[in-house]
Tab-separated table of C-alpha atoms and ligand atoms in Angstrom:
chain	number	residue	atom	x	y	z
D	1	GLY	CA	117.169	70.823	121.242
D	2	ARG	CA	120.190	69.326	119.549
D	3	GLU	CA	120.720	65.605	119.132
D	4	SER	CA	122.717	64.096	121.965
D	5	SER	CA	126.217	62.886	121.377
D	6	SER	CA	128.246	60.576	123.597
D	7	ASP	CA	131.759	61.944	123.143
D	8	ASP	CA	133.493	64.876	124.814
D	9	SER	CA	132.876	67.314	122.008
D	10	GLY	CA	129.221	66.541	122.510
D	11	TYR	CA	129.565	67.591	126.131
D	12	GLU	CA	131.305	70.824	125.101
D	13	ASP	CA	128.575	71.472	122.596
D	14	PHE	CA	126.046	70.934	125.296
D	15	MET	CA	127.834	73.351	127.663
D	16	ARG	CA	128.155	75.954	124.898
D	17	GLU	CA	124.509	75.589	124.072
D	18	MET	CA	123.570	76.005	127.712
D	19	SER	CA	125.554	79.208	128.046
D	20	GLU	CA	124.193	80.573	124.752
D	21	ARG	CA	120.796	79.715	126.037
D	22	ASP	CA	121.408	81.585	129.299
D	23	GLU	CA	122.689	84.570	127.405
D	24	LYS	CA	119.594	84.643	125.220
D	25	ILE	CA	117.304	84.304	128.191
D	26	ASN	CA	119.140	87.215	129.807
D	27	SER	CA	118.781	89.354	126.683
D	28	LEU	CA	115.065	88.625	126.442
D	29	VAL	CA	114.560	89.359	130.131
D	30	ASN	CA	116.455	92.633	129.685
D	31	MET	CA	114.029	93.510	126.896
D	32	GLY	CA	111.196	93.176	129.353
D	33	PHE	CA	109.965	89.631	128.655
D	34	SER	CA	109.514	87.209	131.536
D	35	GLU	CA	111.931	84.345	132.035
D	36	ASP	CA	109.115	81.943	131.474
D	37	GLU	CA	108.246	83.525	128.107
D	38	ALA	CA	111.923	83.447	127.137
D	39	ASN	CA	112.242	79.782	128.066
D	40	ARG	CA	109.152	78.838	126.119
D	41	ALA	CA	110.396	80.718	123.042
D	42	ILE	CA	113.688	78.797	123.218
D	43	ILE	CA	111.850	75.514	123.490
D	44	ARG	CA	109.764	76.495	120.443
D	45	CYS	CA	112.532	77.857	118.247
D	46	GLY	CA	115.629	76.034	119.488
D	47	ALA	CA	118.541	77.416	121.515
D	48	ASP	CA	120.425	78.337	118.362
D	49	ALA	CA	117.632	80.583	117.100
D	50	ASP	CA	118.532	84.161	116.413
D	51	ILE	CA	117.479	86.626	119.116
D	52	CYS	CA	115.052	88.401	116.767
D	53	VAL	CA	113.391	85.087	115.930
D	54	LEU	CA	112.935	84.559	119.655
D	55	VAL	CA	111.500	88.059	120.081
D	56	ASP	CA	109.078	87.367	117.228
D	57	SER	CA	108.082	84.128	118.818
D	58	VAL	CA	107.388	85.675	122.246
D	59	SER	CA	105.454	88.498	120.592
D	60	ALA	CA	103.411	86.082	118.484
D	61	SER	CA	102.674	84.102	121.595
D	62	ARG	CA	101.403	87.212	123.312
D	63	VAL	CA	99.175	87.997	120.355
D	64	ALA	CA	97.687	84.520	120.565
D	65	GLU	CA	97.102	84.932	124.304
D	66	ASP	CA	95.630	88.379	123.764
D	67	CYS	CA	93.273	86.974	121.156
D	68	HIS	CA	92.191	84.353	123.611
D	69	SER	CA	91.520	86.802	126.423
D	70	ARG	CA	89.882	89.199	123.975
D	71	ASN	CA	87.465	86.465	122.965
D	72	LEU	CA	86.523	86.015	126.588
D	73	SER	CA	85.980	89.687	127.207
D	74	ASP	CA	84.168	90.097	123.886
D	75	HIS	CA	81.799	87.559	125.218
D	76	GLN	CA	81.286	89.479	128.419
D	77	VAL	CA	80.485	92.702	126.635
D	78	THR	CA	78.047	91.317	124.100
D	79	ASP	CA	75.222	93.367	125.470
D	80	ARG	CA	77.179	96.533	125.759
D	81	CYS	CA	78.419	96.978	122.264
D	82	PHE	CA	78.301	100.512	120.948
D	83	ASN	CA	77.520	102.058	124.282
D	84	SER	CA	80.666	101.734	126.123
D	85	PHE	CA	82.187	105.008	127.124
D	86	GLY	CA	83.166	104.980	130.752
D	87	GLY	CA	82.106	106.971	133.797
D	88	ARG	CA	84.800	109.629	133.919
D	89	LYS	CA	84.499	109.949	130.188
D	90	LYS	CA	80.891	110.815	130.818
D	91	ALA	CA	81.853	113.713	133.050
D	92	ARG	CA	84.385	114.956	130.568
D	93	LEU	CA	81.965	114.657	127.675
D	94	MET	CA	79.327	116.583	129.570
D	95	GLU	CA	81.887	119.250	130.240
D	96	GLU	CA	82.901	119.339	126.591
D	97	SER	CA	79.308	119.417	125.480
D	98	ARG	CA	78.965	122.865	126.949
D	99	LYS	CA	81.815	124.027	124.784
D	100	LYS	CA	81.051	122.241	121.600
D	101	ARG	CA	78.500	120.060	119.955
D	102	LYS	CA	78.708	116.356	120.553
D	103	ARG	CA	78.128	114.242	117.569
D	104	TYR	CA	78.101	110.567	118.273
D	105	GLY	CA	77.085	108.528	115.341
D	106	GLY	CA	74.431	106.502	117.059
D	107	GLY	CA	74.217	103.264	118.977
D	108	GLY	CA	71.476	100.737	118.514
D	109	GLN	CA	68.681	102.183	116.391
D	110	GLY	CA	70.254	105.563	116.051
D	111	ASN	CA	70.409	106.526	119.680
D	112	ARG	CA	73.432	108.188	121.069
D	113	PRO	CA	75.318	105.498	122.966
D	114	SER	CA	74.651	105.504	126.676
D	115	LEU	CA	77.524	106.883	128.639
D	116	ASP	CA	76.975	104.694	131.649
D	117	GLY	CA	79.887	102.351	131.214
D	118	SER	CA	82.233	101.444	133.979
D	119	ASP	CA	85.862	101.645	132.842
D	120	GLU	CA	87.447	104.952	132.141
D	121	GLU	CA	87.648	105.528	128.411
D	122	SER	CA	87.397	101.868	127.572
D	123	MET	CA	85.683	101.099	124.343
D	124	PRO	CA	84.974	97.375	124.482
D	125	LEU	CA	84.803	95.768	121.115
D	126	PRO	CA	81.421	94.539	119.950
D	127	ASN	CA	80.787	90.852	119.579
D	128	PRO	CA	80.253	89.765	116.886
D	129	MET	CA	82.521	92.426	115.420
D	130	VAL	CA	80.374	93.262	112.408
D	131	GLY	CA	80.360	97.040	112.514
D	132	PHE	CA	77.127	98.925	111.899
D	133	ASN	CA	75.943	96.262	109.472
D	134	LEU	CA	77.432	93.611	107.217
D	135	PRO	CA	76.024	91.594	104.329
D	136	GLY	CA	74.486	88.369	105.517
D	137	TYR	CA	74.508	89.436	109.141
D	138	SER	CA	71.004	89.526	110.451
D	139	GLY	CA	71.551	91.314	113.762
D	140	SER	CA	69.749	94.591	114.357
D	141	SER	CA	71.352	97.107	112.068
D	142	VAL	CA	72.327	100.547	113.245
D	143	THR	CA	71.218	103.915	112.016
D	144	ARG	CA	73.137	107.007	112.900
D	145	MET	CA	72.699	110.687	112.541
D	146	LEU	CA	75.714	112.868	112.044
D	147	SER	CA	75.428	116.593	112.425
D	148	LYS	CA	75.426	118.613	109.236
D	149	LEU	CA	78.920	119.831	109.958
D	150	ASP	CA	80.263	116.302	110.124
D	151	THR	CA	78.750	114.898	106.981
D	152	GLY	CA	80.674	115.125	103.756
D	153	PRO	CA	81.898	116.222	101.407
D	154	PRO	CA	84.627	115.870	102.085
D	155	PHE	CA	83.971	112.320	103.196
D	156	PHE	CA	86.651	110.820	105.326
D	157	TYR	CA	87.592	107.286	106.251
D	158	TYR	CA	90.148	106.455	108.930
D	159	GLU	CA	91.341	102.960	109.863
D	160	ASN	CA	93.501	101.383	112.551
D	161	VAL	CA	93.835	98.153	114.517
D	162	ALA	CA	90.818	97.483	116.721
D	163	ARG	CA	92.803	96.220	119.637
D	164	ALA	CA	94.758	99.336	120.486
D	165	PRO	CA	95.763	99.983	124.107
D	166	LYS	CA	93.001	101.072	126.418
D	167	GLY	CA	91.722	104.562	125.825
D	168	GLU	CA	93.325	104.998	122.407
D	169	TRP	CA	90.137	104.599	120.370
D	170	ALA	CA	88.362	107.080	122.604
D	171	LYS	CA	91.223	109.468	121.879
D	172	ILE	CA	91.062	108.778	118.138
D	173	SER	CA	87.305	109.361	118.219
D	174	ARG	CA	87.708	112.626	120.138
D	175	ASN	CA	90.055	113.862	117.433
D	176	LEU	CA	87.664	112.843	114.691
D	177	PHE	CA	84.570	114.812	115.722
D	178	ASP	CA	83.560	112.283	118.400
D	179	ILE	CA	82.250	109.986	115.710
D	180	GLN	CA	81.873	106.461	116.962
D	181	PRO	CA	84.240	103.855	115.492
D	182	GLU	CA	82.836	101.033	113.433
D	183	PHE	CA	84.688	97.887	114.510
D	184	VAL	CA	84.731	95.082	111.984
D	185	ASP	CA	86.469	91.727	111.963
D	186	SER	CA	86.906	90.860	108.283
D	187	LEU	CA	86.440	87.250	109.324
D	188	HIS	CA	82.731	87.877	108.752
D	189	LEU	CA	83.382	88.702	105.107
D	190	CYS	CA	86.338	86.566	104.062
D	191	ALA	CA	88.459	83.610	105.164
D	192	ALA	CA	90.894	85.499	107.423
D	193	ALA	CA	90.417	87.504	110.588
D	194	ARG	CA	91.317	91.198	110.610
D	195	LYS	CA	89.982	93.228	113.489
D	196	ARG	CA	89.977	96.874	112.595
D	197	GLY	CA	88.273	100.054	113.722
D	198	TYR	CA	87.018	102.557	111.154
D	199	ILE	CA	85.898	106.101	111.823
D	200	HIS	CA	84.165	107.734	108.916
D	201	ASN	CA	81.349	110.060	108.003
D	202	LEU	CA	79.958	107.966	105.158
D	203	PRO	CA	76.275	107.073	105.113
D	204	ILE	CA	75.760	103.547	106.381
D	205	GLU	CA	72.492	102.804	104.626
D	206	ASN	CA	72.298	101.082	101.255
D	207	ARG	CA	75.785	99.668	101.276
D	208	SER	CA	76.511	96.857	98.882
D	209	PRO	CA	79.273	94.260	98.948
D	210	LEU	CA	81.704	93.616	96.145
D	211	LEU	CA	80.584	90.770	93.929
D	212	PRO	CA	81.443	88.001	93.634
D	213	LEU	CA	81.581	87.613	97.404
D	214	PRO	CA	85.053	86.520	98.512
D	215	PRO	CA	85.692	82.940	99.648
D	216	LYS	CA	84.483	82.679	103.228
D	217	THR	CA	86.384	79.651	104.494
D	218	ILE	CA	89.883	78.257	104.119
D	219	PHE	CA	88.658	75.424	101.879
D	220	GLU	CA	86.628	77.779	99.713
D	221	ALA	CA	89.754	79.860	99.230
D	222	PHE	CA	92.194	76.972	98.837
D	223	PRO	CA	90.291	73.759	97.980
D	224	HIS	CA	93.481	71.971	96.934
D	225	TYR	CA	94.800	71.920	100.501
D	226	LYS	CA	91.921	69.734	101.655
D	227	LYS	CA	93.915	66.728	100.537
D	228	TRP	CA	96.556	67.280	103.209
D	229	TRP	CA	94.454	68.790	105.964
D	230	PRO	CA	94.342	66.482	109.023
D	231	SER	CA	90.904	65.941	110.563
D	232	TRP	CA	92.185	67.199	113.935
D	233	ASP	CA	92.900	70.646	112.470
D	234	THR	CA	89.394	72.072	112.680
D	235	ARG	CA	90.169	75.631	111.563
D	236	THR	CA	87.747	77.102	109.053
D	237	HIS	CA	89.322	80.597	109.027
D	238	LEU	CA	92.832	81.915	109.238
D	239	ASN	CA	93.960	84.335	111.902
D	240	CYS	CA	94.940	87.883	111.111
D	241	LEU	CA	97.556	87.991	108.350
D	242	GLN	CA	100.707	89.480	109.825
D	243	THR	CA	103.733	91.255	108.420
D	244	CYS	CA	106.131	88.344	108.973
D	245	VAL	CA	105.842	84.597	108.537
D	246	ALA	CA	107.112	81.441	110.255
D	247	SER	CA	110.664	80.257	109.619
D	248	ALA	CA	111.494	77.071	107.715
D	249	LYS	CA	113.062	75.880	110.948
D	250	LEU	CA	109.718	75.911	112.679
D	251	THR	CA	107.864	74.162	109.861
D	252	ASP	CA	110.638	71.532	109.653
D	253	ARG	CA	110.394	70.955	113.375
D	254	ILE	CA	106.647	70.427	113.074
D	255	GLN	CA	107.130	67.975	110.228
D	256	ARG	CA	109.715	65.999	112.198
D	257	ALA	CA	107.440	65.860	115.246
D	258	LEU	CA	104.577	64.521	113.122
D	259	VAL	CA	106.672	61.998	111.203
D	260	SER	CA	107.884	60.487	114.448
D	261	SER	CA	104.365	60.353	115.948
D	262	SER	CA	101.522	57.904	115.516
D	263	ASN	CA	98.687	58.771	113.131
D	264	PRO	CA	96.705	60.583	114.411
D	265	PRO	CA	99.354	62.023	116.696
D	266	PRO	CA	98.862	62.063	120.466
D	267	LYS	CA	96.695	64.904	121.782
D	268	SER	CA	99.703	66.729	123.236
D	269	VAL	CA	101.454	66.818	119.828
D	270	GLN	CA	98.228	67.878	118.140
D	271	LYS	CA	97.919	70.734	120.592
D	272	ASP	CA	101.498	71.938	120.111
D	273	VAL	CA	101.157	71.766	116.333
D	274	MET	CA	97.814	73.545	116.370
D	275	ASP	CA	99.183	76.298	118.610
D	276	GLU	CA	101.904	76.997	116.054
D	277	CYS	CA	99.520	76.686	113.090
D	278	LYS	CA	97.163	79.250	114.611
D	279	LYS	CA	99.905	81.572	115.727
D	280	TRP	CA	101.650	81.593	112.367
D	281	ASN	CA	98.692	80.914	110.038
D	282	LEU	CA	100.280	77.708	108.743
D	283	ILE	CA	98.490	75.629	106.140
D	284	TRP	CA	98.848	71.978	105.122
D	285	VAL	CA	100.664	71.746	101.826
D	286	GLY	CA	101.779	68.093	101.926
D	287	LYS	CA	101.742	65.013	104.115
D	288	ASN	CA	102.702	66.210	107.602
D	289	LYS	CA	103.909	69.362	105.958
D	290	VAL	CA	102.844	72.851	106.977
D	291	ALA	CA	103.911	76.109	105.345
D	292	PRO	CA	103.181	79.816	105.621
D	293	LEU	CA	100.800	81.343	103.088
D	294	GLU	CA	102.449	82.516	99.889
D	295	PRO	CA	102.128	86.241	99.117
D	296	HIS	CA	99.644	85.554	96.299
D	297	GLU	CA	97.479	83.623	98.759
D	298	MET	CA	97.499	86.581	101.115
D	299	GLU	CA	96.576	88.808	98.175
D	300	LEU	CA	93.565	86.620	97.527
D	301	LEU	CA	92.439	86.671	101.165
D	302	LEU	CA	92.851	90.437	101.382
D	303	GLY	CA	90.917	91.046	98.153
D	304	PHE	CA	93.827	92.272	95.991
D	305	PRO	CA	94.347	91.152	92.400
D	306	ARG	CA	96.735	88.239	92.020
D	307	ASP	CA	100.381	89.361	91.835
D	308	HIS	CA	99.451	92.838	93.064
D	309	THR	CA	102.620	92.944	95.194
D	310	ARG	CA	104.862	91.121	92.736
D	311	GLY	CA	108.081	92.870	91.765
D	312	VAL	CA	109.473	93.563	95.227
D	313	GLY	CA	111.216	91.128	97.584
D	314	LYS	CA	109.164	88.511	99.393
D	315	THR	CA	109.784	90.031	102.821
D	316	GLN	CA	108.509	93.366	101.531
D	317	ARG	CA	105.474	91.673	100.020
D	318	TYR	CA	104.596	90.103	103.362
D	319	LYS	CA	105.222	93.340	105.192
D	320	SER	CA	103.051	95.497	102.973
D	321	LEU	CA	100.270	92.904	102.785
D	322	GLY	CA	100.339	92.483	106.561
D	323	ASN	CA	99.724	96.219	106.924
D	324	SER	CA	97.086	96.619	104.259
D	325	PHE	CA	93.319	97.035	104.241
D	326	GLN	CA	91.069	94.037	103.630
D	327	VAL	CA	89.652	95.271	100.351
D	328	ASP	CA	86.171	93.696	100.556
D	329	THR	CA	85.576	95.203	103.983
D	330	VAL	CA	86.650	98.697	102.979
D	331	ALA	CA	84.773	98.430	99.668
D	332	TYR	CA	81.584	97.589	101.545
D	333	HIS	CA	81.866	100.832	103.501
D	334	LEU	CA	82.878	102.900	100.467
D	335	SER	CA	80.202	101.421	98.207
D	336	VAL	CA	77.819	104.287	99.071
D	337	LEU	CA	80.069	106.675	97.132
D	338	ARG	CA	79.187	105.056	93.815
D	339	ARG	CA	75.773	106.643	93.654
D	340	MET	CA	76.951	109.969	95.021
D	341	PHE	CA	79.837	110.447	92.582
D	342	PRO	CA	78.861	109.019	89.198
D	343	ASN	CA	81.617	111.070	87.552
D	344	GLY	CA	84.313	109.863	89.861
D	345	VAL	CA	86.071	111.028	93.005
D	346	ARG	CA	89.022	113.211	93.978
D	347	VAL	CA	90.929	111.384	96.671
D	348	LEU	CA	93.472	112.492	99.241
D	349	SER	CA	95.063	109.199	100.215
D	350	LEU	CA	97.229	109.371	103.324
D	351	PHE	CA	99.470	106.377	104.150
D	352	THR	CA	98.450	104.757	100.870
D	353	GLY	CA	100.530	101.601	101.381
D	354	ILE	CA	99.767	99.204	98.552
D	355	GLY	CA	96.532	101.017	97.810
D	356	GLY	CA	93.839	98.991	99.583
D	357	GLY	CA	91.464	101.965	99.435
D	358	GLU	CA	92.110	102.638	95.768
D	359	VAL	CA	91.757	98.974	94.827
D	360	ALA	CA	88.429	98.975	96.693
D	361	LEU	CA	87.202	102.045	94.775
D	362	HIS	CA	88.341	100.543	91.491
D	363	LYS	CA	86.617	97.236	92.186
D	364	LEU	CA	83.448	99.183	93.013
D	365	GLY	CA	83.646	100.780	89.586
D	366	ILE	CA	84.264	104.254	91.044
D	367	HIS	CA	86.529	106.280	88.818
D	368	MET	CA	89.365	108.107	90.567
D	369	ARG	CA	89.715	111.458	88.849
D	370	VAL	CA	92.612	112.446	91.071
D	371	VAL	CA	94.590	110.690	93.784
D	372	ILE	CA	97.129	112.562	95.877
D	373	SER	CA	98.947	109.604	97.391
D	374	VAL	CA	101.122	110.054	100.467
D	375	GLU	CA	103.330	107.052	101.209
D	376	ILE	CA	106.889	106.799	102.458
D	377	GLY	CA	107.741	103.133	101.807
D	378	GLU	CA	109.679	102.549	98.588
D	379	ALA	CA	108.314	99.032	98.042
D	380	SER	CA	104.710	100.078	98.673
D	381	LYS	CA	105.076	103.066	96.344
D	382	LYS	CA	106.406	100.835	93.606
D	383	ILE	CA	103.555	98.355	94.041
D	384	PHE	CA	100.921	101.081	94.072
D	385	ARG	CA	102.342	102.988	91.112
D	386	SER	CA	102.552	99.848	89.015
D	387	TRP	CA	98.919	98.948	89.792
D	388	TRP	CA	97.848	102.509	89.027
D	389	ASP	CA	99.620	102.553	85.662
D	390	GLN	CA	98.012	99.281	84.669
D	391	THR	CA	94.457	100.115	85.677
D	392	GLN	CA	93.836	103.874	85.962
D	393	THR	CA	93.467	106.878	83.715
D	394	GLY	CA	93.138	109.624	86.330
D	395	THR	CA	95.849	111.895	87.740
D	396	LEU	CA	98.209	110.477	90.371
D	397	ILE	CA	100.420	112.784	92.417
D	398	GLU	CA	102.821	111.117	94.838
D	399	ILE	CA	104.206	112.607	98.028
D	400	ASP	CA	106.684	110.735	100.208
D	401	ASP	CA	106.279	111.982	103.724
D	402	VAL	CA	103.056	113.139	105.316
D	403	LYS	CA	105.140	115.703	107.224
D	404	SER	CA	106.000	117.387	103.949
D	405	LEU	CA	102.330	117.743	103.049
D	406	THR	CA	102.001	121.170	104.606
D	407	ASN	CA	98.714	123.007	104.832
D	408	ASP	CA	99.934	125.338	102.093
D	409	ARG	CA	100.459	122.402	99.770
D	410	VAL	CA	97.020	121.031	100.633
D	411	ALA	CA	95.528	124.451	99.903
D	412	SER	CA	97.149	124.565	96.503
D	413	PHE	CA	95.821	121.072	95.640
D	414	ILE	CA	92.371	122.209	96.722
D	415	SER	CA	92.541	125.183	94.360
D	416	GLN	CA	93.997	123.033	91.582
D	417	PHE	CA	91.388	120.265	91.761
D	418	GLY	CA	88.465	122.136	93.295
D	419	GLY	CA	88.524	120.154	96.568
D	420	PHE	CA	88.547	116.517	97.658
D	421	ASP	CA	85.625	114.114	97.853
D	422	LEU	CA	87.383	111.567	100.070
D	423	VAL	CA	90.231	111.756	102.580
D	424	ILE	CA	91.200	108.176	103.293
D	425	GLY	CA	93.947	106.536	105.318
D	426	GLY	CA	95.052	104.164	108.012
D	427	SER	CA	98.020	105.575	109.897
D	428	PRO	CA	100.800	103.254	111.100
D	429	CYS	CA	99.817	100.991	113.958
D	430	ASN	CA	103.335	100.112	115.109
D	431	ASN	CA	102.785	101.592	118.553
D	432	LEU	CA	99.227	100.358	118.901
D	433	ALA	CA	99.274	96.753	117.764
D	434	GLY	CA	99.394	93.908	120.230
D	435	SER	CA	102.416	92.281	118.645
D	436	ASN	CA	104.610	95.206	119.545
D	437	ARG	CA	104.178	95.511	123.254
D	438	HIS	CA	107.627	96.827	124.039
D	439	HIS	CA	107.003	99.865	121.865
D	440	ARG	CA	103.317	99.890	122.520
D	441	ASP	CA	103.254	103.422	123.724
D	442	GLY	CA	99.985	104.232	122.000
D	443	LEU	CA	99.078	107.154	119.811
D	444	GLU	CA	101.897	109.263	121.163
D	445	GLY	CA	104.442	106.674	119.974
D	446	LYS	CA	106.844	107.671	117.229
D	447	HIS	CA	104.951	105.992	114.372
D	448	SER	CA	101.391	106.117	115.601
D	449	ALA	CA	101.598	109.849	116.262
D	450	LEU	CA	101.309	110.243	112.490
D	451	PHE	CA	97.600	109.914	113.228
D	452	TYR	CA	97.746	113.582	114.218
D	453	ASP	CA	98.910	114.448	110.704
D	454	TYR	CA	95.794	112.733	109.379
D	455	VAL	CA	93.736	114.874	111.761
D	456	ARG	CA	95.613	118.051	110.840
D	457	ILE	CA	95.204	117.497	107.119
D	458	LEU	CA	91.567	116.432	107.350
D	459	ASN	CA	90.671	119.469	109.454
D	460	PHE	CA	92.462	121.719	107.033
D	461	VAL	CA	90.649	120.221	104.027
D	462	LYS	CA	87.307	120.496	105.817
D	463	SER	CA	87.757	124.093	106.870
D	464	THR	CA	89.186	125.206	103.537
D	465	MET	CA	86.380	123.543	101.600
D	466	ALA	CA	83.762	124.925	103.987
D	467	GLY	CA	85.277	128.399	103.557
D	468	ARG	CA	85.037	128.103	99.810
D	469	ARG	CA	81.637	126.349	99.931
D	470	MET	CA	82.889	123.503	97.723
K	501	SAH	N1	96.016	101.294	104.085
K	501	SAH	C1	97.291	100.915	103.530
K	501	SAH	C2	98.315	100.540	104.560
K	501	SAH	C3	98.557	101.549	105.639
K	501	SAH	S1	99.846	101.028	106.741
K	501	SAH	C4	97.089	99.750	102.536
K	501	SAH	O1	95.965	99.394	102.217
K	501	SAH	O2	98.087	99.195	102.084
K	501	SAH	C5	100.579	102.579	107.078
K	501	SAH	C6	101.457	103.112	105.962
K	501	SAH	O3	101.994	104.375	106.360
K	501	SAH	C7	102.661	102.229	105.635
K	501	SAH	O4	102.581	101.866	104.285
K	501	SAH	C8	103.862	103.131	105.898
K	501	SAH	O5	104.922	102.953	104.966
K	501	SAH	C9	103.262	104.517	105.750
K	501	SAH	N2	103.998	105.585	106.430
K	501	SAH	C10	104.721	105.512	107.562
K	501	SAH	N3	105.254	106.721	107.869
K	501	SAH	C11	104.850	107.592	106.911
K	501	SAH	C12	105.077	108.971	106.685
K	501	SAH	N4	105.805	109.716	107.511
K	501	SAH	N5	104.511	109.535	105.601
K	501	SAH	C13	103.761	108.793	104.737
K	501	SAH	N6	103.529	107.466	104.909
K	501	SAH	C14	104.061	106.876	105.987
């Protein structure tokens, strides 16, 4: 809160602050947050904080709580990973199986996952979240058998946030040939968490990671921060990199709290500071001084070349990096294409963003003969185009809106280029991600429904190529 003052104007200030505070609490409550959440956000950010800063703070707090509860439930489902469809789902699947083939991609050792779960349509996330296999992970690896109709070409690769509302991954899977999602937390490959689900029809044997392996801990990535890192901050990894970062107000407040504390600070101060550091991915850049990661540091953690996003405003850089693929993770999955396509690949890239998929292919040494890139964001397009011009020799065709990529246009690209080898994309997660609960209306939400355009286009490519035996 503000500093106290003994004169009358101080009292007026105080009264004004109290009524502003009440107004803000009211607004937050009207948005659907609890009074308690609103109060805590005001304590964290100050009564003079802008309402959107407060909304961010409540949302970030919920993410942190979600992560916590997710960890607990991850723990409970350890033994059930990959075999988690629920009871009513079982009935529906059996019904569907009469009508069409069912093609699950295998649970442990290639078996179809058991359908004897308990919750309807829940798809608990595996723990550890290492997908079907990961380098250096010695758990039992998975083999899977896809039906002939589901294997490529065209290969496809779809990505979205792992922690979507209940039932959404089952729905995504149903729309993508009932192939089982591969859930991976990039934490197992690099120094920052990123829990994502991937549905694809790529082989999962003989994958190879990008070399050199990325830094796996905060200090490996940023050794120079060791100097300022207090012993009571025991983090070795950062949390998921988000689209927005902490305000200077928050970092100043933390610094002031530490300067006026003993060294080491009391446990209660340590806890408050650590809560904020974890929530906002703050790092120690000076004595008692925390700061958000710089965009180039996020680029490093996400596997992009340094300055990949340079040339657009900082807010845009954070936004596009927060939405992007973790390149090492995606490259590990795509690495199997190298042997299959020694002459390069023709890519249909939906929701290209800043080109995480393309950067992965490039780093794998896979030539992109053609990329049809569909991306609506001006900043992302600029970033991607500039990277392409600097590194690629193939053909790039850009399309703004996935809605304008009609089946007719896809058909003409297929005739022009002789088909696609890879259809890749992660559709917007705005209505799925935990940090956006008040618009968290799932796949049918305004943004997330673009998933159905991915499905439409993929199905069209598949059927057209099958028809022409490409
Ligand atoms: N995989 C990408 C990021 C995907 S995030 C990467 O590595 O960077 C989803 C992307 O979909 C965002 O970049 C967003 O701008 C884009 N998008 C949203 N609506 C779209 C639309 N109607 N058509 C095409 N792209 C869209």
